[in-house]
Amino acid sequence: MFKKKPTASEVDGVQYRRAKTWQIICYACNALVGMSVYSLIGMASYSASIGYGITTAAVGIILTCTRILDGITDPLLAFVYDRVNTKFGKLRVLLVAGYLIEAVALYAMFTGFSSKGMGLVAFTLLYVVYVIGYTITNMTAQTIPAIMTNDPRQRPTIGVWTTAFNYLVPMVMSMVLNVVLLPKCGGTYNQAFLTAACNITLIVAAIGTLLVCLGVSAFDKPENFVGTKKAEPLKMADIVEVLKHNKPLQCYIASNASDKLAQQVGSQAIINTILGGIIIGNIALGTILTVISMVPSIFFAAFGAKYVGKHGSKKGIVNFTCISMVITAVMIVFFIVIDPKQIGVMGSPAMIIYVILSLLQNGSNMCITTSNTSYMADAIDFELDRSGRYIPAVVSGTYSLVDKLITSFAAVIATGAVALLGYTATMPQPTDPCTPAIFWMGMVLKFGLPIIGWIITLIAMRSCPLTKEEMVNVQKRIAEKKAAAQSEFYKEQLQ
């Protein structure tokens, strides 16, 4: 007779809370907001150059400074997050407010004020407003997984769905923008293209916001935001205290910030133009090949989730990072020994090998992302166990502050690199010739930086205490402390 597999609660002796599958999928639709906007804002350098007449060097400085501002606003949102309590909840109000602010700023930046004779000041102010809206939306979304479930088997499942959507959305957006929309606008990044791209993005993001609100509605209740100690108003010192004493968070900052810096440099539109349009020589086919290699690799995320559920978030990050390093090193060698233009020839051996390597690379990267999603929720619960305070916005905001101070240099690295190649007043276009300097710059920025980031990850995770076994102990202690706090509350009511 078939024997039912014991649940995580039965195995660990902890009464875990769980979310329904449809609720997790709705939450994962946050990618329709974050990643569609991410695809659009990656073209901010083109908007600044075409719509506002700003030079390449100035664009890099503006994007870097506003990214630093973005990092500063993240922990400040914790104070807003802590105080928002309405009859419509906390999460949904912040998600909708953040989207509306983002939408107004992006529409003005890419359409309303673009190519209207505005200059540097107007572009910078609009970007600042966008940063505020993005902060509200993104920081609120980061706190949701820890609220939805603390089951160690289900948390990686959230990572699977978010990873799948986080990769699928930019892929689809890239196809729509570069394969469908760009040729209709003359094959170059011009004002007509930027306007259409902005309108599409805002519609997709609006749908995503509504779906996320639907998914979190059952959890958006006051009782889900309490700790094991009496709540006190947040202070700036709380942020410093969390950063100083939450060891898993320190390890995560070093690990993920270095990885994201490399990722954001490589995902800049100008770098993708260099790789797909100039080195490979066929940006439309290059985009299609990226999608072809990405879709099957999403199934790797499911394997990664199962692995993390069994072995823990830390072990998942470490092992999949090692795999990614090896595959990326092979990719660099592949580009060196072949003529990259052959990749752009449909059906060629070079194209097939490129797709296979990209599939493996994307798959291992997705497993890292799945592990990271679970790890951040674990770090939030670790803080609850350590301090007795449930402050997810402080934990995620503290991480984001340091993360964005580091990754703020992504735009200036990308624009500075292409400026060294001679693009001081213009941006790279798909029709430009490929020189040795462009080739090696593309290799360093697209593949070399990620390897450096992964080396930092392995060093940081060596000192991380948050193993699978320790996380079970964390949840047990939280449950015991909450039960004790509730018992004390009832005693006070009876006196």
Short mmCIF file of C-alpha atoms in Angstrom, two decimals:
data_model
loop_
_atom_site.label_atom_id
_atom_site.label_comp_id
_atom_site.label_asym_id
_atom_site.label_seq_id
_atom_site.Cartn_x
_atom_site.Cartn_y
_atom_site.Cartn_z
CA MET A 1 0.00 0.00 0.00
CA PHE A 2 1.22 3.49 -0.92
CA LYS A 3 2.66 5.32 2.08
CA LYS A 4 2.17 9.08 2.20
CA LYS A 5 5.39 11.05 2.36
CA PRO A 6 5.68 12.92 5.68
CA THR A 7 5.38 16.71 5.53
CA ALA A 8 8.14 19.09 6.57
CA SER A 9 6.12 19.92 9.70
CA GLU A 10 6.01 16.23 10.66
CA VAL A 11 9.71 15.69 9.96
CA ASP A 12 11.02 18.84 11.68
CA GLY A 13 8.49 19.05 14.51
CA VAL A 14 7.48 22.61 13.53
CA GLN A 15 3.99 23.75 12.51
CA TYR A 16 4.87 25.54 9.27
CA ARG A 17 2.50 27.90 7.45
CA ARG A 18 2.02 27.35 3.71
CA ALA A 19 0.58 29.22 0.73
CA LYS A 20 -1.60 27.84 -2.06
CA THR A 21 0.00 27.29 -5.46
CA TRP A 22 -2.16 29.92 -7.19
CA GLN A 23 -1.14 32.48 -4.56
CA ILE A 24 2.54 31.76 -5.20
CA ILE A 25 2.00 32.11 -8.96
CA CYS A 26 0.22 35.42 -8.50
CA TYR A 27 3.07 36.68 -6.34
CA ALA A 28 5.57 35.56 -8.99
CA CYS A 29 3.71 37.83 -11.44
CA ASN A 30 5.59 40.65 -9.72
CA ALA A 31 8.08 39.94 -12.51
CA LEU A 32 5.58 41.55 -14.89
CA VAL A 33 6.26 44.72 -12.93
CA GLY A 34 9.92 44.47 -12.00
CA MET A 35 11.38 42.78 -15.06
CA SER A 36 9.34 44.65 -17.68
CA VAL A 37 10.41 47.94 -16.10
CA TYR A 38 13.94 46.53 -15.83
CA SER A 39 13.91 45.90 -19.59
CA LEU A 40 12.75 49.45 -20.23
CA ILE A 41 15.07 51.21 -17.79
CA GLY A 42 17.99 49.35 -19.38
CA MET A 43 17.41 51.69 -22.33
CA ALA A 44 17.58 54.82 -20.16
CA SER A 45 20.98 55.65 -21.67
CA TYR A 46 19.37 55.76 -25.12
CA SER A 47 16.51 57.90 -23.84
CA ALA A 48 18.96 60.32 -22.23
CA SER A 49 21.02 60.57 -25.42
CA ILE A 50 18.18 60.69 -27.95
CA GLY A 51 15.46 62.46 -25.99
CA TYR A 52 17.49 64.86 -23.84
CA GLY A 53 20.80 65.33 -25.67
CA ILE A 54 22.94 64.10 -22.76
CA THR A 55 26.47 62.81 -23.50
CA THR A 56 27.52 59.21 -22.84
CA ALA A 57 29.80 60.11 -19.91
CA ALA A 58 27.12 62.27 -18.28
CA VAL A 59 24.56 59.47 -18.65
CA GLY A 60 26.80 57.07 -16.73
CA ILE A 61 27.26 59.57 -13.89
CA ILE A 62 23.52 60.32 -13.67
CA LEU A 63 22.54 56.64 -13.58
CA THR A 64 25.21 55.92 -10.97
CA CYS A 65 24.14 58.77 -8.68
CA THR A 66 20.45 57.91 -8.94
CA ARG A 67 21.26 54.26 -8.22
CA ILE A 68 22.99 55.35 -5.02
CA LEU A 69 19.88 57.38 -4.17
CA ASP A 70 17.86 54.24 -4.83
CA GLY A 71 19.94 52.39 -2.26
CA ILE A 72 19.47 55.12 0.34
CA THR A 73 15.69 55.14 -0.09
CA ASP A 74 15.40 51.35 0.40
CA PRO A 75 15.98 51.22 4.18
CA LEU A 76 14.02 54.47 4.60
CA LEU A 77 10.99 52.66 3.18
CA ALA A 78 11.10 50.42 6.27
CA PHE A 79 9.77 53.36 8.30
CA VAL A 80 6.89 53.83 5.84
CA TYR A 81 6.29 50.07 5.69
CA ASP A 82 6.11 49.88 9.48
CA ARG A 83 3.48 52.62 9.69
CA VAL A 84 1.15 51.73 6.80
CA ASN A 85 -1.91 49.94 8.22
CA THR A 86 -5.17 50.49 6.34
CA LYS A 87 -8.42 48.61 5.86
CA PHE A 88 -7.00 47.58 2.46
CA GLY A 89 -3.90 46.17 4.15
CA LYS A 90 -0.24 47.13 4.04
CA LEU A 91 1.23 45.27 1.08
CA ARG A 92 -1.45 46.06 -1.50
CA VAL A 93 -1.50 49.78 -0.73
CA LEU A 94 2.28 50.04 -1.09
CA LEU A 95 2.36 47.94 -4.29
CA VAL A 96 -0.27 50.08 -6.04
CA ALA A 97 1.24 53.36 -4.84
CA GLY A 98 4.70 52.31 -6.04
CA TYR A 99 3.43 51.34 -9.47
CA LEU A 100 1.56 54.61 -9.98
CA ILE A 101 4.64 56.68 -9.10
CA GLU A 102 6.80 54.55 -11.41
CA ALA A 103 4.31 54.78 -14.25
CA VAL A 104 4.06 58.57 -14.15
CA ALA A 105 7.83 58.99 -14.06
CA LEU A 106 8.58 56.49 -16.85
CA TYR A 107 5.88 57.86 -19.14
CA ALA A 108 7.24 61.38 -18.69
CA MET A 109 10.86 60.22 -19.11
CA PHE A 110 10.42 58.13 -22.26
CA THR A 111 7.42 59.83 -23.88
CA GLY A 112 5.91 62.94 -22.32
CA PHE A 113 9.06 65.09 -22.02
CA SER A 114 11.41 63.15 -24.32
CA SER A 115 12.55 64.95 -27.51
CA LYS A 116 10.77 68.09 -26.33
CA GLY A 117 13.90 70.19 -25.82
CA MET A 118 14.33 69.23 -22.18
CA GLY A 119 17.84 68.68 -20.86
CA LEU A 120 19.87 67.07 -18.12
CA VAL A 121 17.93 68.50 -15.17
CA ALA A 122 14.53 67.27 -16.40
CA PHE A 123 15.85 63.77 -17.12
CA THR A 124 17.54 63.53 -13.73
CA LEU A 125 14.44 64.67 -11.81
CA LEU A 126 12.24 62.19 -13.65
CA TYR A 127 14.70 59.41 -12.93
CA VAL A 128 14.65 60.31 -9.23
CA VAL A 129 10.84 60.07 -9.16
CA TYR A 130 11.07 56.69 -10.91
CA VAL A 131 13.55 55.52 -8.25
CA ILE A 132 11.09 56.41 -5.47
CA GLY A 133 8.28 54.42 -7.11
CA TYR A 134 10.57 51.50 -7.86
CA THR A 135 11.78 51.44 -4.26
CA ILE A 136 8.25 51.23 -2.88
CA THR A 137 7.26 48.43 -5.26
CA ASN A 138 10.45 46.40 -5.10
CA MET A 139 11.06 46.59 -1.36
CA THR A 140 7.47 45.66 -0.56
CA ALA A 141 7.65 42.67 -2.93
CA GLN A 142 10.86 41.44 -1.29
CA THR A 143 9.14 41.08 2.08
CA ILE A 144 6.30 38.90 0.77
CA PRO A 145 7.91 35.40 0.49
CA ALA A 146 8.79 35.32 4.20
CA ILE A 147 5.19 36.27 5.03
CA MET A 148 3.56 33.70 2.72
CA THR A 149 5.36 30.60 3.99
CA ASN A 150 8.11 29.42 6.34
CA ASP A 151 8.01 25.80 5.15
CA PRO A 152 11.60 24.95 4.04
CA ARG A 153 10.23 22.78 1.22
CA GLN A 154 7.84 25.42 -0.08
CA ARG A 155 10.12 28.46 0.10
CA PRO A 156 12.27 27.18 -2.78
CA THR A 157 9.02 26.65 -4.74
CA ILE A 158 8.42 30.40 -4.54
CA GLY A 159 11.92 30.72 -5.93
CA VAL A 160 11.05 28.45 -8.86
CA TRP A 161 8.04 30.50 -9.90
CA THR A 162 9.75 33.85 -9.38
CA THR A 163 12.85 32.65 -11.23
CA ALA A 164 10.76 31.37 -14.14
CA PHE A 165 8.85 34.63 -14.42
CA ASN A 166 11.97 36.75 -13.86
CA TYR A 167 13.58 35.08 -16.86
CA LEU A 168 10.52 34.64 -19.06
CA VAL A 169 9.30 38.24 -18.81
CA PRO A 170 12.54 39.91 -20.00
CA MET A 171 12.85 37.25 -22.70
CA VAL A 172 9.39 37.98 -24.04
CA MET A 173 9.97 41.71 -23.67
CA SER A 174 13.26 41.38 -25.54
CA MET A 175 11.52 39.49 -28.34
CA VAL A 176 8.73 42.04 -28.56
CA LEU A 177 11.06 45.02 -28.43
CA ASN A 178 14.06 43.85 -30.49
CA VAL A 179 12.50 41.38 -32.93
CA VAL A 180 9.04 42.88 -33.50
CA LEU A 181 9.12 46.55 -32.52
CA LEU A 182 12.68 47.62 -33.43
CA PRO A 183 12.44 46.70 -37.16
CA LYS A 184 9.14 48.60 -37.40
CA CYS A 185 10.92 51.70 -36.06
CA GLY A 186 13.73 51.62 -38.61
CA GLY A 187 16.09 49.16 -36.92
CA THR A 188 17.65 51.76 -34.58
CA TYR A 189 16.84 53.06 -31.12
CA ASN A 190 14.90 56.25 -31.87
CA GLN A 191 12.11 58.25 -30.20
CA ALA A 192 9.31 56.29 -31.86
CA PHE A 193 10.79 53.06 -30.54
CA LEU A 194 11.25 54.42 -27.00
CA THR A 195 7.65 55.70 -26.88
CA ALA A 196 6.17 52.38 -28.01
CA ALA A 197 8.42 50.41 -25.63
CA CYS A 198 7.33 52.58 -22.70
CA ASN A 199 3.61 52.16 -23.44
CA ILE A 200 3.92 48.37 -23.68
CA THR A 201 5.90 48.21 -20.43
CA LEU A 202 3.39 50.22 -18.41
CA ILE A 203 0.48 48.03 -19.53
CA VAL A 204 2.36 44.83 -18.63
CA ALA A 205 3.38 46.27 -15.24
CA ALA A 206 -0.20 47.29 -14.42
CA ILE A 207 -1.43 43.73 -15.03
CA GLY A 208 1.37 42.38 -12.85
CA THR A 209 0.51 44.72 -9.97
CA LEU A 210 -3.12 43.60 -9.95
CA LEU A 211 -2.15 39.91 -9.94
CA VAL A 212 0.30 40.33 -7.06
CA CYS A 213 -2.32 42.16 -5.01
CA LEU A 214 -4.71 39.25 -5.63
CA GLY A 215 -2.13 36.70 -4.52
CA VAL A 216 -1.14 38.42 -1.27
CA SER A 217 -4.62 39.51 -0.17
CA ALA A 218 -5.04 36.54 2.23
CA PHE A 219 -1.73 37.37 3.97
CA ASP A 220 -2.12 41.15 4.08
CA LYS A 221 -3.37 41.17 7.67
CA PRO A 222 -1.97 42.85 10.83
CA GLU A 223 -1.40 39.56 12.69
CA ASN A 224 1.16 38.49 10.08
CA PHE A 225 3.48 41.40 10.87
CA VAL A 226 4.15 40.81 14.57
CA GLY A 227 7.29 39.49 16.27
CA THR A 228 7.98 37.67 19.52
CA LYS A 229 8.53 40.89 21.48
CA LYS A 230 6.43 43.99 22.02
CA ALA A 231 6.59 46.16 18.92
CA GLU A 232 8.48 49.43 19.15
CA PRO A 233 8.77 52.26 16.62
CA LEU A 234 11.66 51.75 14.21
CA LYS A 235 14.78 53.89 14.54
CA MET A 236 17.73 54.46 12.21
CA ALA A 237 19.88 52.62 14.75
CA ASP A 238 17.86 49.46 14.01
CA ILE A 239 19.27 49.37 10.48
CA VAL A 240 22.84 49.61 11.74
CA GLU A 241 22.12 46.99 14.39
CA VAL A 242 20.75 44.53 11.85
CA LEU A 243 23.69 45.03 9.51
CA LYS A 244 26.14 44.61 12.39
CA HIS A 245 24.73 41.46 13.98
CA ASN A 246 22.87 39.51 11.27
CA LYS A 247 25.73 37.33 9.97
CA PRO A 248 23.70 35.53 7.25
CA LEU A 249 22.65 38.94 5.90
CA GLN A 250 26.29 40.07 5.77
CA CYS A 251 27.22 36.97 3.78
CA TYR A 252 24.25 37.47 1.43
CA ILE A 253 25.18 41.09 0.77
CA ALA A 254 28.72 40.18 -0.25
CA SER A 255 27.49 37.26 -2.34
CA ASN A 256 24.48 38.66 -4.15
CA ALA A 257 25.68 42.25 -4.58
CA SER A 258 28.79 41.13 -6.47
CA ASP A 259 26.71 38.82 -8.66
CA LYS A 260 24.11 41.50 -9.39
CA LEU A 261 26.76 44.07 -10.32
CA ALA A 262 28.03 41.71 -13.01
CA GLN A 263 24.49 40.84 -14.09
CA GLN A 264 23.40 44.46 -14.40
CA VAL A 265 26.49 45.46 -16.35
CA GLY A 266 25.92 42.60 -18.77
CA SER A 267 22.21 43.32 -19.15
CA GLN A 268 22.67 46.95 -20.17
CA ALA A 269 21.21 47.50 -23.64
CA ILE A 270 24.53 48.81 -24.96
CA ILE A 271 26.35 45.63 -23.85
CA ASN A 272 23.70 43.38 -25.41
CA THR A 273 24.07 45.43 -28.58
CA ILE A 274 27.81 44.79 -28.54
CA LEU A 275 27.41 41.03 -28.06
CA GLY A 276 24.38 40.29 -30.23
CA GLY A 277 24.59 43.05 -32.81
CA ILE A 278 28.33 43.61 -33.26
CA ILE A 279 30.22 40.48 -32.12
CA ILE A 280 27.64 37.90 -33.27
CA GLY A 281 26.46 40.27 -36.00
CA ASN A 282 22.75 39.47 -35.91
CA ILE A 283 20.91 41.08 -32.98
CA ALA A 284 17.49 39.71 -33.99
CA LEU A 285 18.78 36.11 -34.27
CA GLY A 286 20.91 36.61 -31.17
CA THR A 287 17.79 37.57 -29.23
CA ILE A 288 15.89 34.55 -30.58
CA LEU A 289 18.78 32.21 -29.65
CA THR A 290 18.78 33.63 -26.13
CA VAL A 291 15.09 32.82 -25.82
CA ILE A 292 15.57 29.34 -27.30
CA SER A 293 18.29 28.55 -24.77
CA MET A 294 16.40 30.17 -21.89
CA VAL A 295 13.01 28.45 -22.06
CA PRO A 296 14.19 24.83 -21.48
CA SER A 297 16.63 25.97 -18.79
CA ILE A 298 13.72 27.24 -16.68
CA PHE A 299 13.08 23.59 -15.78
CA PHE A 300 16.45 23.63 -14.04
CA ALA A 301 14.87 25.93 -11.46
CA ALA A 302 12.53 23.11 -10.40
CA PHE A 303 15.52 20.85 -9.85
CA GLY A 304 17.24 23.65 -7.93
CA ALA A 305 14.19 24.09 -5.69
CA LYS A 306 14.10 20.39 -4.86
CA TYR A 307 17.81 20.46 -4.07
CA VAL A 308 17.49 23.54 -1.85
CA GLY A 309 14.46 22.10 -0.06
CA LYS A 310 16.55 19.03 0.82
CA HIS A 311 19.97 20.57 1.48
CA GLY A 312 19.26 24.21 2.39
CA SER A 313 19.70 27.60 0.72
CA LYS A 314 23.39 28.02 1.56
CA LYS A 315 24.45 24.72 0.01
CA GLY A 316 22.35 25.47 -3.07
CA ILE A 317 24.06 28.83 -3.59
CA VAL A 318 27.57 27.38 -3.18
CA ASN A 319 27.20 24.31 -5.41
CA PHE A 320 25.32 25.97 -8.26
CA THR A 321 27.79 28.88 -8.21
CA CYS A 322 30.66 26.45 -8.85
CA ILE A 323 28.77 24.94 -11.78
CA SER A 324 28.06 28.38 -13.28
CA MET A 325 31.73 29.34 -13.07
CA VAL A 326 32.83 26.29 -15.06
CA ILE A 327 30.19 26.74 -17.78
CA THR A 328 30.94 30.45 -18.20
CA ALA A 329 34.68 29.74 -18.52
CA VAL A 330 33.89 27.26 -21.30
CA MET A 331 31.74 29.92 -22.99
CA ILE A 332 34.67 32.37 -23.08
CA VAL A 333 36.95 29.74 -24.64
CA PHE A 334 34.24 28.95 -27.20
CA PHE A 335 34.03 32.59 -28.37
CA ILE A 336 37.82 32.77 -28.61
CA VAL A 337 38.36 29.64 -30.74
CA ILE A 338 35.53 30.16 -33.25
CA ASP A 339 34.40 32.96 -35.53
CA PRO A 340 31.54 34.50 -33.48
CA LYS A 341 29.80 35.58 -36.69
CA GLN A 342 29.02 31.88 -37.31
CA ILE A 343 26.73 31.97 -34.28
CA GLY A 344 24.55 34.36 -36.23
CA VAL A 345 24.13 31.83 -39.07
CA MET A 346 20.94 29.84 -38.58
CA GLY A 347 21.58 26.10 -38.24
CA SER A 348 25.38 26.32 -38.07
CA PRO A 349 27.36 24.10 -35.61
CA ALA A 350 28.53 27.25 -33.83
CA MET A 351 24.94 28.35 -33.32
CA ILE A 352 23.93 24.96 -31.90
CA ILE A 353 26.88 24.84 -29.48
CA TYR A 354 26.13 28.41 -28.37
CA VAL A 355 22.52 27.49 -27.62
CA ILE A 356 23.58 24.42 -25.61
CA LEU A 357 26.15 26.34 -23.58
CA SER A 358 23.67 29.17 -23.00
CA LEU A 359 21.04 26.66 -21.88
CA LEU A 360 23.41 25.14 -19.31
CA GLN A 361 24.61 28.54 -18.16
CA ASN A 362 21.08 29.90 -17.77
CA GLY A 363 19.98 26.74 -15.98
CA SER A 364 22.69 26.93 -13.33
CA ASN A 365 22.06 30.66 -12.90
CA MET A 366 18.37 29.97 -12.33
CA CYS A 367 19.25 27.49 -9.60
CA ILE A 368 21.32 30.22 -7.91
CA THR A 369 18.38 32.64 -8.14
CA THR A 370 16.04 30.03 -6.66
CA SER A 371 18.46 29.51 -3.78
CA ASN A 372 18.76 33.27 -3.22
CA THR A 373 14.99 33.75 -2.95
CA SER A 374 14.79 31.10 -0.24
CA TYR A 375 17.89 32.45 1.50
CA MET A 376 16.51 35.99 1.89
CA ALA A 377 13.35 34.66 3.55
CA ASP A 378 15.58 32.60 5.86
CA ALA A 379 17.62 35.70 6.76
CA ILE A 380 14.41 37.55 7.71
CA ASP A 381 13.38 34.70 10.02
CA PHE A 382 16.92 34.53 11.43
CA GLU A 383 16.52 38.17 12.46
CA LEU A 384 13.17 37.42 14.10
CA ASP A 385 14.83 34.64 16.11
CA ARG A 386 17.85 36.80 16.96
CA SER A 387 16.15 40.05 17.97
CA GLY A 388 12.52 39.05 18.54
CA ARG A 389 11.34 41.65 16.00
CA TYR A 390 9.62 40.87 12.72
CA ILE A 391 11.09 43.58 10.51
CA PRO A 392 11.27 42.20 6.94
CA ALA A 393 11.50 45.66 5.37
CA VAL A 394 14.48 46.53 7.57
CA VAL A 395 16.32 43.32 6.65
CA SER A 396 15.62 43.57 2.92
CA GLY A 397 16.12 47.34 2.98
CA THR A 398 19.48 47.04 4.71
CA TYR A 399 20.56 44.50 2.10
CA SER A 400 19.32 46.68 -0.73
CA LEU A 401 21.13 49.76 0.60
CA VAL A 402 24.54 48.10 0.44
CA ASP A 403 23.63 46.14 -2.69
CA LYS A 404 22.65 49.22 -4.65
CA LEU A 405 25.61 51.26 -3.45
CA ILE A 406 27.72 48.55 -5.09
CA THR A 407 25.59 47.87 -8.16
CA SER A 408 25.11 51.60 -8.77
CA PHE A 409 28.35 51.42 -10.69
CA ALA A 410 26.83 49.08 -13.32
CA ALA A 411 25.75 51.87 -15.64
CA VAL A 412 28.96 53.86 -15.27
CA ILE A 413 31.03 50.70 -15.87
CA ALA A 414 29.04 49.91 -19.04
CA THR A 415 29.02 53.46 -20.41
CA GLY A 416 32.62 54.04 -19.35
CA ALA A 417 33.68 50.85 -21.11
CA VAL A 418 32.02 51.80 -24.40
CA ALA A 419 33.44 55.31 -24.08
CA LEU A 420 36.91 53.75 -23.97
CA LEU A 421 36.00 52.07 -27.26
CA GLY A 422 35.38 55.50 -28.81
CA TYR A 423 31.65 55.90 -28.21
CA THR A 424 31.84 59.26 -26.46
CA ALA A 425 29.01 61.13 -28.15
CA THR A 426 26.96 58.24 -29.56
CA MET A 427 25.91 54.74 -28.47
CA PRO A 428 26.83 51.38 -30.12
CA GLN A 429 24.48 50.35 -32.89
CA PRO A 430 23.92 46.81 -34.29
CA THR A 431 25.40 47.84 -37.65
CA ASP A 432 28.84 48.84 -36.24
CA PRO A 433 31.90 46.74 -37.26
CA CYS A 434 33.51 44.36 -34.74
CA THR A 435 37.08 45.23 -33.73
CA PRO A 436 39.40 43.26 -31.38
CA ALA A 437 38.86 45.94 -28.72
CA ILE A 438 35.07 45.57 -28.95
CA PHE A 439 35.34 41.77 -28.85
CA TRP A 440 37.48 41.63 -25.71
CA MET A 441 35.44 44.31 -23.99
CA GLY A 442 32.31 42.29 -24.69
CA MET A 443 33.91 39.12 -23.27
CA VAL A 444 35.07 40.86 -20.09
CA LEU A 445 31.76 42.60 -19.39
CA LYS A 446 29.44 39.73 -20.37
CA PHE A 447 31.37 36.75 -19.00
CA GLY A 448 34.43 37.89 -17.03
CA LEU A 449 32.63 40.00 -14.43
CA PRO A 450 30.19 37.19 -13.45
CA ILE A 451 33.12 34.86 -12.72
CA ILE A 452 34.66 37.47 -10.41
CA GLY A 453 31.29 37.87 -8.67
CA TRP A 454 30.97 34.10 -8.14
CA ILE A 455 34.45 33.90 -6.60
CA ILE A 456 33.35 36.53 -4.07
CA THR A 457 30.19 34.47 -3.41
CA LEU A 458 32.19 31.35 -2.55
CA ILE A 459 34.44 33.30 -0.18
CA ALA A 460 31.45 34.95 1.57
CA MET A 461 29.45 31.75 2.03
CA ARG A 462 32.31 29.97 3.80
CA SER A 463 31.50 31.92 6.99
CA CYS A 464 27.68 31.71 6.72
CA PRO A 465 26.08 29.84 9.69
CA LEU A 466 22.65 29.35 8.08
CA THR A 467 22.74 25.64 7.23
CA LYS A 468 19.66 23.49 6.65
CA GLU A 469 19.88 22.10 10.19
CA GLU A 470 20.28 25.51 11.79
CA MET A 471 17.26 26.86 9.91
CA VAL A 472 15.06 24.12 11.42
CA ASN A 473 16.30 25.17 14.87
CA VAL A 474 15.53 28.80 14.04
CA GLN A 475 11.89 27.97 13.21
CA LYS A 476 11.54 25.89 16.38
CA ARG A 477 12.81 28.73 18.55
CA ILE A 478 10.49 31.23 16.83
CA ALA A 479 7.48 28.97 17.42
CA GLU A 480 8.40 28.54 21.10
CA LYS A 481 8.94 32.28 21.62
CA LYS A 482 5.64 33.18 19.94
CA ALA A 483 3.79 30.64 22.08
CA ALA A 484 5.42 32.05 25.22
CA ALA A 485 4.59 35.63 24.18
CA GLN A 486 0.96 34.70 23.52
CA SER A 487 0.72 32.97 26.90
CA GLU A 488 2.12 36.06 28.62
CA PHE A 489 -0.41 38.23 26.79
CA TYR A 490 -3.32 36.10 28.05
CA LYS A 491 -1.96 36.26 31.62
CA GLU A 492 -1.90 40.06 31.44
CA GLN A 493 -5.49 40.12 30.17
CA LEU A 494 -6.67 37.98 33.09
CA GLN A 495 -5.06 40.20 35.73
#
